[in-house]
Coordinates of C-alpha atoms and ligand atoms in Angstrom, one line a residue:
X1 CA 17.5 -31.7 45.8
X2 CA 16.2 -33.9 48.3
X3 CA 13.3 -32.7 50.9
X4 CA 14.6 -34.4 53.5
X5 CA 11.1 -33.7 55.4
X6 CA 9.4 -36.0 52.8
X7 CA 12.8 -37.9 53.2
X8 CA 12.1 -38.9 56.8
X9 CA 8.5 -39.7 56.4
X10 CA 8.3 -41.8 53.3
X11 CA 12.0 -42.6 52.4
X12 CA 15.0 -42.1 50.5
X13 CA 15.9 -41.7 46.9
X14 CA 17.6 -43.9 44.7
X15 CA 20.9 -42.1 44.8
X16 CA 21.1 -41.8 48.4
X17 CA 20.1 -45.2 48.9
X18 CA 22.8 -46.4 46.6
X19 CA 25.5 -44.2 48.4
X20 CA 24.3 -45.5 51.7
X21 CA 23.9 -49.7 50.7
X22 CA 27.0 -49.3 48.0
X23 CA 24.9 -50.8 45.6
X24 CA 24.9 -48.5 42.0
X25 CA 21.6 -47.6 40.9
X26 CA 21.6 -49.1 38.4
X27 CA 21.8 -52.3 40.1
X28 CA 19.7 -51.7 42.5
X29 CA 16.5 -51.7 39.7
X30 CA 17.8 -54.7 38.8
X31 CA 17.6 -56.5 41.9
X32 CA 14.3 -55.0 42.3
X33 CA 12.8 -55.5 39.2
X34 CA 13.9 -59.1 38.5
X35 CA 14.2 -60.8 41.9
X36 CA 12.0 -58.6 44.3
X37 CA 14.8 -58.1 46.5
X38 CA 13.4 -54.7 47.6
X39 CA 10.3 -53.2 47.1
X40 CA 10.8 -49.2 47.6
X41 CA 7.8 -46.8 48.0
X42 CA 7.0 -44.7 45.0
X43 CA 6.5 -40.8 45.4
X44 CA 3.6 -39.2 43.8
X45 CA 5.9 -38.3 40.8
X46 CA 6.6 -41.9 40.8
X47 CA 9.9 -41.7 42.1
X48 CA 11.5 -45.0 44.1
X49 CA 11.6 -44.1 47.9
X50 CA 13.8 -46.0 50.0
X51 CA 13.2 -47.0 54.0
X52 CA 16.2 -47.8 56.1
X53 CA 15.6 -51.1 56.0
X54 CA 15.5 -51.1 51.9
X55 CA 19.3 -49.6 52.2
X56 CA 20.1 -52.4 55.0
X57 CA 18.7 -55.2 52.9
X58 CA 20.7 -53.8 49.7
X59 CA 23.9 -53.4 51.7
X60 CA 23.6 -57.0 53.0
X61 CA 22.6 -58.5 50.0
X62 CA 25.8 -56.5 48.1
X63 CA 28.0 -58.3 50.9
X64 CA 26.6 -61.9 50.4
X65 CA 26.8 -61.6 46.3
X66 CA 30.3 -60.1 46.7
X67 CA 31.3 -63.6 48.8
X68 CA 30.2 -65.9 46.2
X69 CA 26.1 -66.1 46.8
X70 CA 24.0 -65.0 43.8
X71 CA 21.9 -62.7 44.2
X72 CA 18.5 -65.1 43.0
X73 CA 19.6 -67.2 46.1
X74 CA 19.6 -64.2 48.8
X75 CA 17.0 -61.7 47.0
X76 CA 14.3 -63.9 48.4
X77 CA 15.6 -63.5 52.6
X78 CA 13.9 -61.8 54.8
X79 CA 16.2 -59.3 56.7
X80 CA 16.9 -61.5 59.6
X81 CA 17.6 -64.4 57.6
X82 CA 20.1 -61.9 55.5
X83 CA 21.2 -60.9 58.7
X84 CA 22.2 -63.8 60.0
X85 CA 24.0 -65.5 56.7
X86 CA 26.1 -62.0 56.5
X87 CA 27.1 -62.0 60.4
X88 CA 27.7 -66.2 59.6
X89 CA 30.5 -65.5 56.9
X90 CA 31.9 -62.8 58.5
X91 CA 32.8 -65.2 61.3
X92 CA 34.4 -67.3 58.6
X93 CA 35.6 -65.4 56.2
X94 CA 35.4 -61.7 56.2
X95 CA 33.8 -60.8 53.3
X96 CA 34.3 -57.0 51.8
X97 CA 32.6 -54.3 53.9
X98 CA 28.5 -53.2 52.8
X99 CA 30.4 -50.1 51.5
X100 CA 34.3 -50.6 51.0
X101 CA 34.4 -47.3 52.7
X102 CA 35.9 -48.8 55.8
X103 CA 39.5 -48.5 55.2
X104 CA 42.8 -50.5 56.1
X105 CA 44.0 -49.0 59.6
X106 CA 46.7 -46.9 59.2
X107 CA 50.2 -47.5 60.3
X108 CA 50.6 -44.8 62.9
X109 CA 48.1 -47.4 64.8
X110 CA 51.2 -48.9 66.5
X111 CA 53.4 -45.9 67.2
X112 CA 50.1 -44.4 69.1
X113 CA 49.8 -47.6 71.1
X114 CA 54.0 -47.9 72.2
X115 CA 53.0 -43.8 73.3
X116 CA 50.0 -44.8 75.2
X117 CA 52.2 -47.8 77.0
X118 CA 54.9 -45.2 78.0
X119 CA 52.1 -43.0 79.0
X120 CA 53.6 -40.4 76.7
X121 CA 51.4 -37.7 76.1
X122 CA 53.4 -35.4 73.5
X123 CA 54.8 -38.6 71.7
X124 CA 50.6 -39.8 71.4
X125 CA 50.0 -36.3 70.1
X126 CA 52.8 -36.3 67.6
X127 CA 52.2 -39.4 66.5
X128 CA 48.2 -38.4 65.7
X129 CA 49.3 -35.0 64.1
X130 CA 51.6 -36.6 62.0
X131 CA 49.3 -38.9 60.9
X132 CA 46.4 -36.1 60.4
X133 CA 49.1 -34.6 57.8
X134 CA 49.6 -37.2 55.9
X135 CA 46.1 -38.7 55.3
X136 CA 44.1 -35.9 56.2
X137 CA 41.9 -35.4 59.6
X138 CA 39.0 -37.8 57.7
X139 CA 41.7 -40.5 57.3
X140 CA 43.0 -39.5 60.9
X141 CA 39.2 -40.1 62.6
X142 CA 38.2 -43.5 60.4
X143 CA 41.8 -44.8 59.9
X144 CA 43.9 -44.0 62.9
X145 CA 41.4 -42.7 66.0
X146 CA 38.8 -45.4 66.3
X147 CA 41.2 -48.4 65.5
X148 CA 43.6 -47.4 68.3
X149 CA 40.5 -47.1 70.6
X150 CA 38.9 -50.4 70.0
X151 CA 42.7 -51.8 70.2
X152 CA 43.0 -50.0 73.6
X153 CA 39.4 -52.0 74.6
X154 CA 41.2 -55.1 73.7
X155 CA 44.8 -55.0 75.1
X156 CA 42.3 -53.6 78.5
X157 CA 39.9 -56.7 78.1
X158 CA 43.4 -59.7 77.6
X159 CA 45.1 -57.6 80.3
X160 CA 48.4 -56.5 78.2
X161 CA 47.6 -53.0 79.1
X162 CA 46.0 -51.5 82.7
X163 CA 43.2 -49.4 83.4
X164 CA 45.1 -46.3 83.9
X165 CA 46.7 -46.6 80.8
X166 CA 43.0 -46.5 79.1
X167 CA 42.0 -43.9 81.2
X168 CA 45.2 -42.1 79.8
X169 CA 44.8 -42.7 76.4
X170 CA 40.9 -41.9 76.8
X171 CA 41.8 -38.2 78.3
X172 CA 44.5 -37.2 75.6
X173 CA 42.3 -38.4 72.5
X174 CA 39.5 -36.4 74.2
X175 CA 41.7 -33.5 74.4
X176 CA 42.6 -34.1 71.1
X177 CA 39.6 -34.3 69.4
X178 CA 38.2 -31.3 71.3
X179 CA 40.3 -29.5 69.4
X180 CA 39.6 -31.1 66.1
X181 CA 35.6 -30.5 66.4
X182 CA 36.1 -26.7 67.1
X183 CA 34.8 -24.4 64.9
X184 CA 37.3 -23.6 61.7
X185 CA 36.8 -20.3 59.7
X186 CA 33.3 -18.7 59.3
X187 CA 30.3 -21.1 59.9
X188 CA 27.3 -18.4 59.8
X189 CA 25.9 -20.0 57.1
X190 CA 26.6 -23.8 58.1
X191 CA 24.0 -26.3 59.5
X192 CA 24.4 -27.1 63.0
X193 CA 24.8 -30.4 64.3
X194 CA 24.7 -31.2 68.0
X195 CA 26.4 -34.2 69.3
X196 CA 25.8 -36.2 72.2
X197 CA 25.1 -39.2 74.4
X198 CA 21.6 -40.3 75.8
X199 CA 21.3 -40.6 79.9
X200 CA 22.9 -43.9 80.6
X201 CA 25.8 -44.1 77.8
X202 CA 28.9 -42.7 79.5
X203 CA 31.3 -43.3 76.7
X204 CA 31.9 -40.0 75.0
X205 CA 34.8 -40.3 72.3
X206 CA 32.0 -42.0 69.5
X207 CA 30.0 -38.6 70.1
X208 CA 33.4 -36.6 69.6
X209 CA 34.7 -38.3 66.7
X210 CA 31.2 -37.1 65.0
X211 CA 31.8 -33.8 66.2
X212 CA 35.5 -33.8 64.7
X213 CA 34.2 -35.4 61.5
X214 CA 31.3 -32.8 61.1
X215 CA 33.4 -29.5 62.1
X216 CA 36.3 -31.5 59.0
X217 CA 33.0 -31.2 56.8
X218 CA 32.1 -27.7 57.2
X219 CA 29.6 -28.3 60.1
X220 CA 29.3 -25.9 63.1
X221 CA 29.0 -28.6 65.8
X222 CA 27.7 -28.0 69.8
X223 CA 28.8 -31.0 71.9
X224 CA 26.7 -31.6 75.2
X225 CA 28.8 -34.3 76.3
X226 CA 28.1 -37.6 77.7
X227 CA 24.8 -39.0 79.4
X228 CA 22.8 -36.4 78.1
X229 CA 18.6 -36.5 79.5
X230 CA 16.4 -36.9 76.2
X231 CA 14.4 -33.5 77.2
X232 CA 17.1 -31.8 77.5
X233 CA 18.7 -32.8 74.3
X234 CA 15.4 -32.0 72.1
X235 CA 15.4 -28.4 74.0
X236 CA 18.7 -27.8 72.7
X237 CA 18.3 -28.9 69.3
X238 CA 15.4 -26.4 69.3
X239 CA 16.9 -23.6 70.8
X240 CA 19.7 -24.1 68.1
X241 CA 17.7 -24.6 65.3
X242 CA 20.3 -27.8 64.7
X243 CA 20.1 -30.0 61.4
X244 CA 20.6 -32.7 62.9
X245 CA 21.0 -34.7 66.3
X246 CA 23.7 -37.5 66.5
X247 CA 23.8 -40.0 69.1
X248 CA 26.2 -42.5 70.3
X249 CA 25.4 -45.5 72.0
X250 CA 28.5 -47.8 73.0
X251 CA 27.8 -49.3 76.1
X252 CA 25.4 -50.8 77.8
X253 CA 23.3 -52.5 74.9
X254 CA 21.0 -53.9 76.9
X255 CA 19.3 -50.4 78.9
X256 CA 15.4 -51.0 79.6
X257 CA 14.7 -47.5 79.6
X258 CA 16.9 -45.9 75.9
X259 CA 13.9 -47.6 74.0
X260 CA 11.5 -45.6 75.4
X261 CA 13.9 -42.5 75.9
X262 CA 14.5 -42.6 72.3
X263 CA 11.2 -42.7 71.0
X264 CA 10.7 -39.9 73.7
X265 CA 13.5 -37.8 71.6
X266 CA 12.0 -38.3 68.8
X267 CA 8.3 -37.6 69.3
X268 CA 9.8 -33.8 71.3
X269 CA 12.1 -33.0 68.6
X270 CA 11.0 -31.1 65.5
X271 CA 10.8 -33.7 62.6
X272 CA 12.6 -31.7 60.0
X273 CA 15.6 -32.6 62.6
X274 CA 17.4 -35.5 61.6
X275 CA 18.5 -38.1 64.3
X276 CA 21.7 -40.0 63.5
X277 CA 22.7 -42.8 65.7
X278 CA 25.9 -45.0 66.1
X279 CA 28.3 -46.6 68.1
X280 CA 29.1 -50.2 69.0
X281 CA 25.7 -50.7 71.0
X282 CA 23.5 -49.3 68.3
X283 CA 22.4 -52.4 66.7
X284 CA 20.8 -53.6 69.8
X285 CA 18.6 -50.8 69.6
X286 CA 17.7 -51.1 66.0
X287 CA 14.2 -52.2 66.6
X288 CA 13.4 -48.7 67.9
X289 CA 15.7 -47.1 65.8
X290 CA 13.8 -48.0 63.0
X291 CA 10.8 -47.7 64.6
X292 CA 11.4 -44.2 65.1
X293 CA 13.4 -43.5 62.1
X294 CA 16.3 -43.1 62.8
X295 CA 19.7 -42.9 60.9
X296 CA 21.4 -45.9 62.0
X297 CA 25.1 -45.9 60.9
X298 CA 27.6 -49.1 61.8
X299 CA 30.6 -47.1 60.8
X300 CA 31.7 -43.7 60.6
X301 CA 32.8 -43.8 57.0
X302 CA 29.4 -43.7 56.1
X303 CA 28.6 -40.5 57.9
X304 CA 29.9 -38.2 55.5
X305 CA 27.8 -39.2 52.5
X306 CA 24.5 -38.3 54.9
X307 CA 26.0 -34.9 56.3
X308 CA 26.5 -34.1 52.6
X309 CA 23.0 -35.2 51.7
X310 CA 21.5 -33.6 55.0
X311 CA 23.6 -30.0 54.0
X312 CA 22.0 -29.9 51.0
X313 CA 18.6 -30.5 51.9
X314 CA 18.4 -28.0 54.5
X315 CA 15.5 -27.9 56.5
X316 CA 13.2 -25.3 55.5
X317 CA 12.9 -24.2 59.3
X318 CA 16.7 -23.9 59.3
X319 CA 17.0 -22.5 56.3
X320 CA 14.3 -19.1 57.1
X321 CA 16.3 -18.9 61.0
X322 CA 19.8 -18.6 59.4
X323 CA 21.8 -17.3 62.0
Ligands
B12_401 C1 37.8 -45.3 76.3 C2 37.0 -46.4 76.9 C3 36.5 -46.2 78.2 C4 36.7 -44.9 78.9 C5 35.6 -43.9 78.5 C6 36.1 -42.5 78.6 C7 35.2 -41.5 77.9 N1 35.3 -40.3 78.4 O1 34.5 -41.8 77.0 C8 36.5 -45.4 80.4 C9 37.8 -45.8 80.9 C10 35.9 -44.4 81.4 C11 35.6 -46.7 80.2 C12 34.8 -47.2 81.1 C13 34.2 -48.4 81.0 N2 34.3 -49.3 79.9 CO1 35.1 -48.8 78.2 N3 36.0 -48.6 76.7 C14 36.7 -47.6 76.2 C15 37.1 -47.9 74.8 C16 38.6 -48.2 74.8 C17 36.8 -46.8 73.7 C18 35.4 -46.4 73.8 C19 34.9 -45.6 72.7 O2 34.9 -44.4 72.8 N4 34.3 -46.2 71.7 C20 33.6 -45.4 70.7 C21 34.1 -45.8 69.3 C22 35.5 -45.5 69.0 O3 33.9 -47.2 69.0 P1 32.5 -47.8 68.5 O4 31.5 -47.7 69.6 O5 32.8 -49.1 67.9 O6 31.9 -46.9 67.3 C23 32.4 -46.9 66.0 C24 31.4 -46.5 65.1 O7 30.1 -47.1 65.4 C25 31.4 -45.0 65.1 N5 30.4 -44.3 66.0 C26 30.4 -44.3 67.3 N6 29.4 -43.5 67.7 C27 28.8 -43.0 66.6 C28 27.8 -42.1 66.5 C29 27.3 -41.8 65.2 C30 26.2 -40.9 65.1 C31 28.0 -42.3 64.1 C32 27.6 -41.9 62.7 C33 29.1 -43.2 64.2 C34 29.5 -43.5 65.5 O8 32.6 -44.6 65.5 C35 33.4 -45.8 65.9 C36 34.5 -46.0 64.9 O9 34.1 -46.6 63.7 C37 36.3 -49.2 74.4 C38 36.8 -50.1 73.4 C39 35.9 -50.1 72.1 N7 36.0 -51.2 71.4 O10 35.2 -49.2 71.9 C40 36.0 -49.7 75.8 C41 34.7 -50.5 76.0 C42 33.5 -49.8 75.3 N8 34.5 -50.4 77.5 C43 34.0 -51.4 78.0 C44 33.7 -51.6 79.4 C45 33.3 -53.0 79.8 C46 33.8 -50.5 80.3 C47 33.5 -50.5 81.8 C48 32.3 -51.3 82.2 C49 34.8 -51.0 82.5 C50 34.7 -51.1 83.9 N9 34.7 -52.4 84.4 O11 34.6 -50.2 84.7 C51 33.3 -49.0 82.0 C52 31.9 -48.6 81.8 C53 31.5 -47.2 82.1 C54 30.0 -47.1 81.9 N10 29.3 -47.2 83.0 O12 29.6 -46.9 80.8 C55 33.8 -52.5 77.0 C56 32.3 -52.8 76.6 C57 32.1 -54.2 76.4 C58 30.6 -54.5 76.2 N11 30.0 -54.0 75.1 O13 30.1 -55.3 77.0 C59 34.7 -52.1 75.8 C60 34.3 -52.5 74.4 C61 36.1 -52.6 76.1 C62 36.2 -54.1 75.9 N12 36.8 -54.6 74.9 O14 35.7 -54.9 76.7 N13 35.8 -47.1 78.9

């Protein structure tokens, strides 16, 4: 079992860090051992101990190797050089996701945008719950939500749909999703996890898909809703005795105060509480996201390996205030 405490402070294990990079552990030694291309922390039984950056490095390096590079040619990158080469052949040619867990969007993507066109709010829901039936409310979130959202930013930003219909589309996915993150069967024992956006981020449905992914995962979830003040966020994620603290950050990317906000969050919320932040504008706060530790996730997909690992590392604080 992992302590996530000792997690937080000094980094990950091996197994997370291959769930999280998509590299096997096996592979991962290998890399280390004969081309340097991480060099993990070692516990004082001598066990490797990952830092975020360790996982990003991995995961990069897995993309470059999978589009042709070998691995003696990147291993030796620093992480902005890795950085750059990935985002350069992803321009190009697209090479396979860090983690292949971001799957083909699903079909009902269409249908759901003709409903949002008509402004048809039982044909959008239909066309979601079917979808939730056949490839399950995961599959629903990863496969069918988020695609038709960004899709809606894009027919909004070449002008082939309006304003109102985004604001439409926006209310009845909200509404939908509400309903989706609401509490299924009996949670007593679950961990908590509180979802929210920081003062300044007004875009709400990242935060809710969390919250729908979570509650799909066994999670008790609290959402607090959109442009949320840091103390107030670290005083409810006390009073709740939560797990862990998600964030997400779409737009702006380019606040002056979130920096400083965030390591404000972190330094008033107990540290056996994990922060986990995504969105679109995450990466442009990565510097203090790492700084402050953070959970930084590009993609949904990946959130369910770290709930699982979070849920069985409860936090010794959570675990003695059961509820
Ligand atoms: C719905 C929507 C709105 C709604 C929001 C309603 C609401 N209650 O939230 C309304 C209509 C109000 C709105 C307003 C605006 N919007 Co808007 N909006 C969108 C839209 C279509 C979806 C937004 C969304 O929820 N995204 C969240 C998720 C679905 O996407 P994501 O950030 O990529 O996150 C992914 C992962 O990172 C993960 N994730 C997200 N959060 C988290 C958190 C954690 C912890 C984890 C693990 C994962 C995770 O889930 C997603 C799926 O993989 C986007 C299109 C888009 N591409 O997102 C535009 C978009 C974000 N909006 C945009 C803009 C410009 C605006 C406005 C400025 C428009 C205007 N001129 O008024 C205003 C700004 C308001 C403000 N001050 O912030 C731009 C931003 C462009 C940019 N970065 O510069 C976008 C990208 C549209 C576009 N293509 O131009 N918007």
């Amino acid at each position: 079992m992992v302590d996530s405490m000792a997690m937080r402070e000094t980094g990950m294990p091996i197994r997370l860090a291959a769930r999280l990079s998509g590299v096997e552990p096996h592979l991962i030694r290998i890399w280390e051992q004969r081309y340097q291309a991480v060099q993990p922390r070692r516990s004082r039984g001598k066990h490797r101990l990952y830092s975020q950056e360790d996982v990003e490095r991995l995961s990069l390096m897995r993309q470059l190797t999978l589009s042709g590079h070998s691995i003696g040619q990147v291993a030796g990158l620093t992480t902005a050089e890795l950085r750059r080469l990935a985002a350069s052949i992803q321009a190009t040619d697209r090479a396979p996701a860090a983690s292949e867990v971001i799957p083909a969007t699903d079909k009902s993507v269409d249908a759901c945008l003709a409903a949002v066109r008509a402004m048809d709010e039982r044909g959008l829901r239909k066309h979601l719950e079917e979808a939730g039936s056949r490839i399950g409310t995961q599959g629903l979130l990863v496969r069918v939500v988020a695609p038709l959202l960004h899709a809606l930013g894009r027919l909004w930003c070449d002008g082939t749909i309006s304003a109102a219909h985004e604001h439409f589309a926006a209310t009845v996915v909200r509404d939908f999703l509400g309903d989706l993150a609401k509490p299924m069967g009996n949670l007593e024992r679950a961990p908590l996890l509180v979802t929210a956006t920081p003062s300044g981020q007004l875009h709400e449905l990242g935060a809710l898909l969390v919250s729908a992914l979570a509650a799909n995962l066994g999670w008790r979830t609290v959402r607090l809703g959109a442009s949320v003040p840091v103390i107030e966020l670290a005083g409810a994620v006390r009073e709740l005795k939560a797990r862990a603290l998600a964030l997400s950050v779409v737009y702006p990317e380019d606040d002056p105060d979130l920096p400083r906000e965030l390591e404000r969050l972190r330094a008033l919320m107990p540290p056996e509480v994990a922060l986990i932040v995504g969105g679109a504008a995450a990466p442009a706060y990565r510097e203090v996201l790492e700084r402050i530790q953070a959970y930084f996730m590009e993609e949904l997909a990946q959130l369910p390996v770290l709930l699982t690992d979070l849920r069985r590392s409860a936090a010794p604080s959570a675990a003695r205030n059961k509820r």
